[in-house]
Short mmCIF file of C-alpha atoms in Angstrom, two decimals:
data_model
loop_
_atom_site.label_atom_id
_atom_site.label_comp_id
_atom_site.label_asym_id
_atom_site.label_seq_id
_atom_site.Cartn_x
_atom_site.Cartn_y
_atom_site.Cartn_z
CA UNK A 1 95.59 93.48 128.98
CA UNK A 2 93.68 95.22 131.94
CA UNK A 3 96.01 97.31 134.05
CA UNK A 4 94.80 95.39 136.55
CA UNK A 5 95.86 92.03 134.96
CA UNK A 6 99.63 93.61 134.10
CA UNK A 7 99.59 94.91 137.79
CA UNK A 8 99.17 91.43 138.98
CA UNK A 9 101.53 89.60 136.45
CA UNK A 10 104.21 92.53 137.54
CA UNK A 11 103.74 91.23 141.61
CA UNK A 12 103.79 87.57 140.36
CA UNK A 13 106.82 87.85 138.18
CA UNK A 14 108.30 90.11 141.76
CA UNK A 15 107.38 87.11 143.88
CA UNK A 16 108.99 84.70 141.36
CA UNK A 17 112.02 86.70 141.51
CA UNK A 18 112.44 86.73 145.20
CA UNK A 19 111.85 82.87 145.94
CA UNK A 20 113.76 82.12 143.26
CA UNK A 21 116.56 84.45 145.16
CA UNK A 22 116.45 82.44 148.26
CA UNK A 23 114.67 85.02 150.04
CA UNK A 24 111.14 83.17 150.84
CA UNK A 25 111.35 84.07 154.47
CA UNK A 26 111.79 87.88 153.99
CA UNK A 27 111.84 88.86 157.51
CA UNK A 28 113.71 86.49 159.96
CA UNK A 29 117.47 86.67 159.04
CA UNK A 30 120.69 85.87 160.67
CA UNK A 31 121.17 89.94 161.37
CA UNK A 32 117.91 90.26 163.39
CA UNK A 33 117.56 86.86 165.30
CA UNK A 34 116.50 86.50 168.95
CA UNK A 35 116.07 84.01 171.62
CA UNK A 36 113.07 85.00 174.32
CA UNK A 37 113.04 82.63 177.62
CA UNK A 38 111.55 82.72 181.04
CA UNK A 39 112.90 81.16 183.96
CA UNK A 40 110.41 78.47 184.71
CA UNK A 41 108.33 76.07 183.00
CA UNK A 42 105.74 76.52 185.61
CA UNK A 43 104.25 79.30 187.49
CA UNK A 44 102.13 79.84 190.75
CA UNK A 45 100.70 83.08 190.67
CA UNK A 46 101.08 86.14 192.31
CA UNK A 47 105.06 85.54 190.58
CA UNK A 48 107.57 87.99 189.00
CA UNK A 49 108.15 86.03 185.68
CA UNK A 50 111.60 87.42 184.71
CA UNK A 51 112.20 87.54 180.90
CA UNK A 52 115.61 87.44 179.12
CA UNK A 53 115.43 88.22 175.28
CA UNK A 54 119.14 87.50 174.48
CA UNK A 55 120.76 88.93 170.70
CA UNK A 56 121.28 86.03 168.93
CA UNK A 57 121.76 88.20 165.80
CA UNK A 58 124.43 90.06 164.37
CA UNK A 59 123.54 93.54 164.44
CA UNK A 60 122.99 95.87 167.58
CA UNK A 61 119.33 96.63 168.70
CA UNK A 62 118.06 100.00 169.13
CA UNK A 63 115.35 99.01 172.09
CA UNK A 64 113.69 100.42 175.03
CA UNK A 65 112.48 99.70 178.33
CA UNK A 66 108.61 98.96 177.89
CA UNK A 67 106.82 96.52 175.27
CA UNK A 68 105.97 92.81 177.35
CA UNK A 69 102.63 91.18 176.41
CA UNK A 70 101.69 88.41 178.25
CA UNK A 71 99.21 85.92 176.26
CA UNK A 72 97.15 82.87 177.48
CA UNK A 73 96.93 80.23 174.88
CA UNK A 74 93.52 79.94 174.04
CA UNK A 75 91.01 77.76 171.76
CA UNK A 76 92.68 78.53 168.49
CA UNK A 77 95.11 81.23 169.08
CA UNK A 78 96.66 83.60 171.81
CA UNK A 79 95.09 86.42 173.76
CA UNK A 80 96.70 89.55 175.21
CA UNK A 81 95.76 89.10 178.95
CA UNK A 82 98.36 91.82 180.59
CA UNK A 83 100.69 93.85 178.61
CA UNK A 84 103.88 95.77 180.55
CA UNK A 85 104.05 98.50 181.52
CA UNK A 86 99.98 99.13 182.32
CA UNK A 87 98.05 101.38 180.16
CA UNK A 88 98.64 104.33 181.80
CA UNK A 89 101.47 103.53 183.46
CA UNK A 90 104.22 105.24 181.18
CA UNK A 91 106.87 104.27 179.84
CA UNK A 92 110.87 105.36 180.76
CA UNK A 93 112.11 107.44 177.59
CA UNK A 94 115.71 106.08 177.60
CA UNK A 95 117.14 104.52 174.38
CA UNK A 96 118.67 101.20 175.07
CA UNK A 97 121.46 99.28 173.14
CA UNK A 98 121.72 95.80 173.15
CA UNK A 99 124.66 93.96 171.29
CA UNK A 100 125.41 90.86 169.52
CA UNK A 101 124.89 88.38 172.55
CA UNK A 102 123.93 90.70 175.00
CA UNK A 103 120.58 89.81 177.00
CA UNK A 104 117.58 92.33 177.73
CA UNK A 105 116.34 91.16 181.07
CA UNK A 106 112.33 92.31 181.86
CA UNK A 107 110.02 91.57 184.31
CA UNK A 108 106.11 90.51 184.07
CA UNK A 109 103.59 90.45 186.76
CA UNK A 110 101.35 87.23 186.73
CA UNK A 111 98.57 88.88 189.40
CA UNK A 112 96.95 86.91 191.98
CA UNK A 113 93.90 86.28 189.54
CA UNK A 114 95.66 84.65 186.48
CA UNK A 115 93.56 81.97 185.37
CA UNK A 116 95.72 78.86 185.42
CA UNK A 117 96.71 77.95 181.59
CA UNK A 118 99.51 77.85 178.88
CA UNK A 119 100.89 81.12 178.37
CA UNK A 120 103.73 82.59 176.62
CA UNK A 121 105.64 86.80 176.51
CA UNK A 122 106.26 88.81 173.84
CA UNK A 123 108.44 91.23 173.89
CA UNK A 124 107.29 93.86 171.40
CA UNK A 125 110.33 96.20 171.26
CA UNK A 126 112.86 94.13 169.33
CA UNK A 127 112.61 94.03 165.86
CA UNK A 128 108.59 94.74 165.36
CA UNK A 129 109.20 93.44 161.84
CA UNK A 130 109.71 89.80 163.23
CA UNK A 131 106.34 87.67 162.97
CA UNK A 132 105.03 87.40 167.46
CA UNK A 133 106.48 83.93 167.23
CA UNK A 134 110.13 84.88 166.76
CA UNK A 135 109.81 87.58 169.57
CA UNK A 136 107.91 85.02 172.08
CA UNK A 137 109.15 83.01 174.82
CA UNK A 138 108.80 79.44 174.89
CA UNK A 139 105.31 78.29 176.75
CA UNK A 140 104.51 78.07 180.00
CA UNK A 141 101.90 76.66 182.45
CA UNK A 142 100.08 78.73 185.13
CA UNK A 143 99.17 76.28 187.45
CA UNK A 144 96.04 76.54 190.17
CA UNK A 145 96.74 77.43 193.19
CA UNK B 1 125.31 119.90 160.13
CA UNK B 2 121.58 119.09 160.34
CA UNK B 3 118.90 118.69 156.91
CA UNK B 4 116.49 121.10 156.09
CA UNK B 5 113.01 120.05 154.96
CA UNK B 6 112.65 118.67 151.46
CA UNK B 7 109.61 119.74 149.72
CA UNK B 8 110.69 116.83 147.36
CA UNK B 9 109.49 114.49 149.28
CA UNK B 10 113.46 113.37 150.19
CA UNK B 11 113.38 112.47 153.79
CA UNK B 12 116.88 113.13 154.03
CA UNK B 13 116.44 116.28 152.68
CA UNK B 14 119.31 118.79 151.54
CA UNK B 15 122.30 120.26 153.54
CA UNK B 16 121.49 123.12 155.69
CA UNK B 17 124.75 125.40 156.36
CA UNK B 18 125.02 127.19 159.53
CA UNK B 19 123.34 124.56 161.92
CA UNK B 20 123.82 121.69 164.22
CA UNK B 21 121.21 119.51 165.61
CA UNK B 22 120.63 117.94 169.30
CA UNK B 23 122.13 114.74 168.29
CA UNK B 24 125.33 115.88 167.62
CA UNK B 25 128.97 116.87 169.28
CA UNK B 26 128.50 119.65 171.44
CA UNK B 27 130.87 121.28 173.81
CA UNK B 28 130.64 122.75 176.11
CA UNK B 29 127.18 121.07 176.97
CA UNK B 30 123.80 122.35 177.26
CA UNK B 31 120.53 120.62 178.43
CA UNK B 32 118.27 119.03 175.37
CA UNK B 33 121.64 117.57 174.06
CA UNK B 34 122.28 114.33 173.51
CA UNK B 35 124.51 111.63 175.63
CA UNK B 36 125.57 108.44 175.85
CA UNK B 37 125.56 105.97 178.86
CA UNK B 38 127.14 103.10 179.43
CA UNK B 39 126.40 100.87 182.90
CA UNK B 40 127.66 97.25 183.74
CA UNK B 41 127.62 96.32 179.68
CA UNK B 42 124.23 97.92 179.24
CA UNK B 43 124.18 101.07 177.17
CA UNK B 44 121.77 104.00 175.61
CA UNK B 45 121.09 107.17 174.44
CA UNK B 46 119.43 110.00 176.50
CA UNK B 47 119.42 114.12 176.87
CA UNK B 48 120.78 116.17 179.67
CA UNK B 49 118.25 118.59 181.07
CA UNK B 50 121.03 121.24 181.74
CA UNK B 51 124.47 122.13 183.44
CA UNK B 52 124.57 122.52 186.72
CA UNK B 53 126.81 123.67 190.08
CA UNK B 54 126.46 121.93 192.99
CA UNK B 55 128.40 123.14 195.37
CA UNK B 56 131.71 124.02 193.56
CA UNK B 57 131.23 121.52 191.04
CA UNK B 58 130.04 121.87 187.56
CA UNK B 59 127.90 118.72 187.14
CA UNK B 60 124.89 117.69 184.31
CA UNK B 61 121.25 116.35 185.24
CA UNK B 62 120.25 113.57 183.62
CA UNK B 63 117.46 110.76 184.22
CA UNK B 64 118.43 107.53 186.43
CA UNK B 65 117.00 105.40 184.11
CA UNK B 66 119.92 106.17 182.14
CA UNK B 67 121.89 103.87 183.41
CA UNK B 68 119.18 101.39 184.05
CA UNK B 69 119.83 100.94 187.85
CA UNK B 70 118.54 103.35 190.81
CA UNK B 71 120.59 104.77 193.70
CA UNK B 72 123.71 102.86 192.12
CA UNK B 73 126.36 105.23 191.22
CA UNK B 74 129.05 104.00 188.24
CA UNK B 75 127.33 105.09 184.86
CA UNK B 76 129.58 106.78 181.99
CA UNK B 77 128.60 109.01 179.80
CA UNK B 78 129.31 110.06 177.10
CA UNK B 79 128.44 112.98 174.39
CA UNK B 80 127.20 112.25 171.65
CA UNK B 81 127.79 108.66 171.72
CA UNK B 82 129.84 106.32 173.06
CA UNK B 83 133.39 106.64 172.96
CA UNK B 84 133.53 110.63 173.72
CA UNK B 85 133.26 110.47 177.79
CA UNK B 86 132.15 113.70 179.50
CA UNK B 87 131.49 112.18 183.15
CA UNK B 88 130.39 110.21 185.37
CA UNK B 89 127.51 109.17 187.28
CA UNK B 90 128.30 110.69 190.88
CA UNK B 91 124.97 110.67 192.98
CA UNK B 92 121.96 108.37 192.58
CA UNK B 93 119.48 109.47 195.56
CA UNK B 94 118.61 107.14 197.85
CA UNK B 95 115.78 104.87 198.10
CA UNK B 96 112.96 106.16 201.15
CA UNK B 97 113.01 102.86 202.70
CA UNK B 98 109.12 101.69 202.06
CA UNK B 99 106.38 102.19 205.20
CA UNK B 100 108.53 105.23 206.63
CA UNK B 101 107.16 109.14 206.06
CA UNK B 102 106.05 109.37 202.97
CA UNK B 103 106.62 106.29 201.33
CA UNK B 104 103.57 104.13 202.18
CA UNK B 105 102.68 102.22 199.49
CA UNK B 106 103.06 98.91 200.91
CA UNK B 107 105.71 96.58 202.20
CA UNK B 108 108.80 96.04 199.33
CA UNK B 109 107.56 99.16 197.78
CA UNK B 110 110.33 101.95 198.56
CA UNK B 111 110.01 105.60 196.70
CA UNK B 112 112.35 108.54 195.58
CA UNK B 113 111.09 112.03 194.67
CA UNK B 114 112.60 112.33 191.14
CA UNK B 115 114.19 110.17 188.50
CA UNK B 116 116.83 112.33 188.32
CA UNK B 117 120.88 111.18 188.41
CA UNK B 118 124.09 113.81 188.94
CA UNK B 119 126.62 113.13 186.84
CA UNK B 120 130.37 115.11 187.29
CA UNK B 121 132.09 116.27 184.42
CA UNK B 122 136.19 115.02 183.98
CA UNK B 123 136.67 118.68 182.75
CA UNK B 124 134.70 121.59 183.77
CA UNK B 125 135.24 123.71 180.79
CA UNK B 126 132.98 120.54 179.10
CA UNK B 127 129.93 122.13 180.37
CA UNK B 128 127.67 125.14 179.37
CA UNK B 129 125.94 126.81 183.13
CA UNK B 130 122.25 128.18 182.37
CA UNK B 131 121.98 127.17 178.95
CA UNK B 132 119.46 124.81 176.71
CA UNK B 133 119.04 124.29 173.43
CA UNK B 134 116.88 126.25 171.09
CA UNK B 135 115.45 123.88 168.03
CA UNK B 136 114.70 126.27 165.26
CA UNK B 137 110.97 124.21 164.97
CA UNK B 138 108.69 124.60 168.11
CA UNK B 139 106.55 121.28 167.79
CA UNK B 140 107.24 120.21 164.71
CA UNK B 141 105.61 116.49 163.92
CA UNK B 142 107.54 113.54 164.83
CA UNK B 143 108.89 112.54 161.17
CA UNK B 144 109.87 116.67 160.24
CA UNK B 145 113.95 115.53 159.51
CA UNK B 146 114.02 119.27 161.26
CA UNK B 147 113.05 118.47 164.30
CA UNK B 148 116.33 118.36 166.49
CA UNK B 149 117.93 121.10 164.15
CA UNK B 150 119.28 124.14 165.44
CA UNK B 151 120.83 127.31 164.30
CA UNK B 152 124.67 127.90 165.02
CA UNK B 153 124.11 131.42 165.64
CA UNK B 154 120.92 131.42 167.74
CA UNK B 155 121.66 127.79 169.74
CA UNK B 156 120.60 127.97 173.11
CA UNK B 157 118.04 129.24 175.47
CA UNK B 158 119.14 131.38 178.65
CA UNK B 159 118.00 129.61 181.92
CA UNK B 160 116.76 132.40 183.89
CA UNK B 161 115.54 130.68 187.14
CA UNK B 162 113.81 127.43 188.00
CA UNK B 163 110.20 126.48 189.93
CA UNK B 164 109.45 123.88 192.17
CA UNK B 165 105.96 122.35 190.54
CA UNK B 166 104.21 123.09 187.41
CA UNK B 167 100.39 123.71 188.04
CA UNK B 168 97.65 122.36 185.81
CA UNK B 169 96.82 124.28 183.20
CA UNK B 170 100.09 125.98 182.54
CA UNK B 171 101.68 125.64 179.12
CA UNK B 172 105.50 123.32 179.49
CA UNK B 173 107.90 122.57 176.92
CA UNK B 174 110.77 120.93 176.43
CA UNK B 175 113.73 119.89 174.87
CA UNK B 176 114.87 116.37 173.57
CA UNK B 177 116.99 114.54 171.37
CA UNK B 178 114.05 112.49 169.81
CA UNK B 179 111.06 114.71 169.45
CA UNK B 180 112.88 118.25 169.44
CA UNK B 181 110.88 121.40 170.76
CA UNK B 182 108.10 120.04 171.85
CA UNK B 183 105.16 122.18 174.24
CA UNK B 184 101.97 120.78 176.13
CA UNK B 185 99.30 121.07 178.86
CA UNK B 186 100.12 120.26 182.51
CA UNK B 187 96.85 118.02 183.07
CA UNK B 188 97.75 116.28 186.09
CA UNK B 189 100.31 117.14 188.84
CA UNK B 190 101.54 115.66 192.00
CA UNK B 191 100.62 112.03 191.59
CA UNK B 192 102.36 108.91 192.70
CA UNK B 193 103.94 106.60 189.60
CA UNK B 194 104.30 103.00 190.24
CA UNK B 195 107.44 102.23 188.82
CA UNK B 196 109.46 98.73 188.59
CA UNK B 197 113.48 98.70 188.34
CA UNK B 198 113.58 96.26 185.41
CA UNK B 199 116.87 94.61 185.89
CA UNK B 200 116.41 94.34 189.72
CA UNK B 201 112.71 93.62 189.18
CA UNK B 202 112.25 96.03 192.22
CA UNK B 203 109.62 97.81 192.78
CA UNK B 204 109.17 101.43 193.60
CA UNK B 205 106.89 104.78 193.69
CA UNK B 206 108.19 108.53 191.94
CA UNK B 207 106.45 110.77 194.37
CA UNK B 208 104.50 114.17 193.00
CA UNK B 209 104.79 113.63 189.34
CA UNK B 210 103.70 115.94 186.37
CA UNK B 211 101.46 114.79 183.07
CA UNK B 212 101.68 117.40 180.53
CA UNK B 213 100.28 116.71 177.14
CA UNK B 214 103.61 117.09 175.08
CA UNK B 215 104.63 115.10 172.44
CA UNK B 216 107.69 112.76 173.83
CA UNK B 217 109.92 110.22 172.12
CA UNK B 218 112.02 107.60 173.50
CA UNK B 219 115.49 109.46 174.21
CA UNK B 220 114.20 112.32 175.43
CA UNK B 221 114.58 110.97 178.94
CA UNK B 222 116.18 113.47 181.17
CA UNK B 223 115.94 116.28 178.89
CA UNK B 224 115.07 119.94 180.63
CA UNK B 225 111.38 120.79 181.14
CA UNK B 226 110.68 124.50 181.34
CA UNK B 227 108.20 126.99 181.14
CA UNK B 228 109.54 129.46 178.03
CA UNK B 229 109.62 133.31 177.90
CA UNK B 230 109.57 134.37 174.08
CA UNK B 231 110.16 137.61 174.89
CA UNK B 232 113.51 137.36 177.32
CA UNK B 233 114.62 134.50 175.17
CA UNK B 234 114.84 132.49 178.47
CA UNK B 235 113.48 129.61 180.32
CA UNK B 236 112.57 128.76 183.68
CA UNK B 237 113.47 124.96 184.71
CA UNK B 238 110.30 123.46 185.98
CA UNK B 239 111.36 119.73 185.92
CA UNK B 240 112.91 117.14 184.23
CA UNK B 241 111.38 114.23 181.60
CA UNK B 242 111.48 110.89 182.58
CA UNK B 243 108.39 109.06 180.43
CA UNK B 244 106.23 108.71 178.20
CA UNK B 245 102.29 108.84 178.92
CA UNK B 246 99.08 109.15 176.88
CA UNK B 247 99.53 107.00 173.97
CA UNK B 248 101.85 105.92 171.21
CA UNK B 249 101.99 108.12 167.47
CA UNK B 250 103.95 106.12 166.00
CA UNK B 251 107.22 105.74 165.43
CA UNK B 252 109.88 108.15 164.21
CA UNK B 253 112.72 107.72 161.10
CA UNK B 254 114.60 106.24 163.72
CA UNK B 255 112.30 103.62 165.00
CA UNK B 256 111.77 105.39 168.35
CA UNK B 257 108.28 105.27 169.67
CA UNK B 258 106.77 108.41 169.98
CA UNK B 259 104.26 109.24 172.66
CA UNK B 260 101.26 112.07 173.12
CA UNK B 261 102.51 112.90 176.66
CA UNK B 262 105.01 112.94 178.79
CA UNK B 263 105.71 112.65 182.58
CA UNK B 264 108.13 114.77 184.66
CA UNK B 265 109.78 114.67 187.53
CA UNK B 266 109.70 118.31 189.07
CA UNK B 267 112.32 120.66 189.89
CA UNK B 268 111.47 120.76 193.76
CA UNK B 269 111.67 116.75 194.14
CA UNK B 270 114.94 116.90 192.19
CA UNK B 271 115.95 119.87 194.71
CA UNK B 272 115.13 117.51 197.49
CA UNK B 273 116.87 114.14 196.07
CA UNK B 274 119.62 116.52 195.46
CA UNK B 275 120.11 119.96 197.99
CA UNK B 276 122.42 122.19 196.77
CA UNK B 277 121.89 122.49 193.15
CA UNK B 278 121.67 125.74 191.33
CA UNK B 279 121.80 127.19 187.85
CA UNK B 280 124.98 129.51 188.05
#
């Protein structure tokens, strides 16, 4: 046997193990949940789309003040159109705690020119080891003017 | 007690004697230390950027942000976390009402000079006057476990003095609970940051703000910025970090993102949101 071939039966045998555990969705647990929501189903930009990621886990988060993409639903997937803050921009340095059912409120800018669509947030300072769908908002429609 | 580096590879490392680190119980308090806030349920870590006296109080300089809301006095904090209260948030400047002097950035938009907050110690005695913290690494990488440690015997910088703006091309360092001793560039001074008051989704501009191209972590807002004489021992207060700029590194054993740069808010617009201060 190659070491190759024992390497492979080793990760199988691993894999095995850990479905067999229970465990087939390794990163989305009770501990780390979240709920992400904006306000509104629809939008007319220039808005202020407020965005409320609320701790539906048990454990605390250890978060900070930047980290909002906003994506446009496109063909087949989801492109980054705006992220917040601006490159450039900075970001405030403060650590930020929220609990077990506490909410982290945020703010995106939808700017005059945003091209009417489906879009959705994702808030990219809460558990970064949560697949973009579990850290997303639900979707929403930019309408034309 | 703070970890010395393990050649091991052991990111814990092993038990240094003789030290403390800036994340950790200190009294009386000196800038680059750690503290807690606490604000209408919302809560955080941050560093103080010194002790101060304003008038006849002893008070500590921190950043607004900690707290989350501007010009809205009521934050606790705490040292090192929550739980050990040291003060209280006494004077948030207020807003220059947008379209007036020099706030003209457009209707809605109003400004402040600095990022800065004044918080009053319960006791006095809890505070350290003209003192910061002296990390035994000067910029040490982002993931050295050393990085906030300091040595019991040799703790603290003297504050000599401050300076009202840093100028570009001058060395600045500074002093954090996340990223340590950490020293830069000034590349870009006296420009106008766009900033947005996330839980009031207001919007606002810092006046005359510093870039200098030192590494900066999240929780190293508020910490002292200072331009350091090796020989003296000492450091002159040039400002106060509010943000992150550049880029991020990466993240630290923490999870805290780490940036290439940082903005400050200088000493003479923290003078002018708050007259009166001094060192001594």
């Amino acid at each position: 046997m190659s070491i190759i071939e024992y390497s492979s039966m080793r990760l199988y045998a691993a894999s095995l193990l850990f479905l067999l555990a229970g465990c087939n969705d390794p990163v989305r647990t009770e501990e780390n949940a979240a709920e992400v929501r904006v306000d509104s189903t629809v939008y007319h930009a220039p808005a202020a789309v407020r965005v409320r990621a609320r701790n539906t886990g048990t454990v605390t988060w250890t978060t900070g003040m930047c980290g909002l993409r906003l994506q446009r639903q496109a063909a087949t997937n989801w492109q980054t159109v705006a992220v917040s803050p601006a490159p450039g921009e900075g970001c405030d340095l403060a650590v930020l705690y929220v609990e077990p059912g506490g909410v982290l409120t945020r703010w995106i800018n939808l700017s005059p020119g945003t091209v009417p669509g489906a879009y959705r947030v994702i808030v990219d300072d809460i558990h970064p080891e949560l697949p973009e769908a579990a850290r997303s908002s639900q979707t929403f429609q930019v309408a034309a003017q | 007690m703070a970890y010395a580096p393990d050649l091991s590879g052991n990111r814990a490392g092993t038990l240094m004697t003789g030290t403390t680190n800036l994340r950790a119980y200190r009294s009386p308090l000196s800038g680059g230390w750690q503290i807690a806030w606490w604000d209408n349920g919302s809560s955080g870590l941050c560093t103080a950027a010194a002790t101060l006296k304003q008038s006849t109080s002893k008070v500590f300089l921190s950043a607004a942000h900690c707290g989350q809301r501007f010009a809205t006095t009521g934050t606790r904090f705490d040292q090192p976390t929550l739980g050990n209260r040291i003060g209280a948030e006494i004077s948030d400047a207020a807003w220059l009402p947008a379209n007036t002097g020099v706030c003209q950035f457009g209707t809605g938009v109003d400004c402040r000079y600095s990022d800065g907050v004044i918080g009053l110690y319960d006791i006095a005695t809890r505070g350290a006057l003209g003192s910061v913290g002296k990390p035994i690494v000067r910029n040490p990488a982002y993931s050295d476990p050393t990085v906030v440690t300091v040595d019991d015997l040799n703790s603290t910088f003297s504050i000599a003095g401050t300076y009202p703006y840093p100028h570009v091309g001058e060395t600045v360092h500074h002093v954090g609970r996340t990223t340590g001793w950490q020293s830069g560039t000034v590349a870009e001074t006296c420009t106008d940051m766009y900033r947005l008051d996330a839980p009031t989704n207001r919007n606002f501009v810092l006046l005359c703000q510093s870039r200098v191209t030192a590494t900066s972590g999240k929780g190293d807002s508020g910490g002292p910025a200072f331009f350091f004489n090796s020989e003296m021992n000492s450091v002159t207060l040039v400002g106060m970090v509010w943000s992150g700029g550049g880029f991020e590194i990466g993240n630290n054993p923490e999870g805290n993102t780490i940036y290439s740069e940082m903005w400050i808010s200088p000493w003479e617009n923290i003078s002018i949101d708050y007259p009166g201060l001094s060192i001594q």
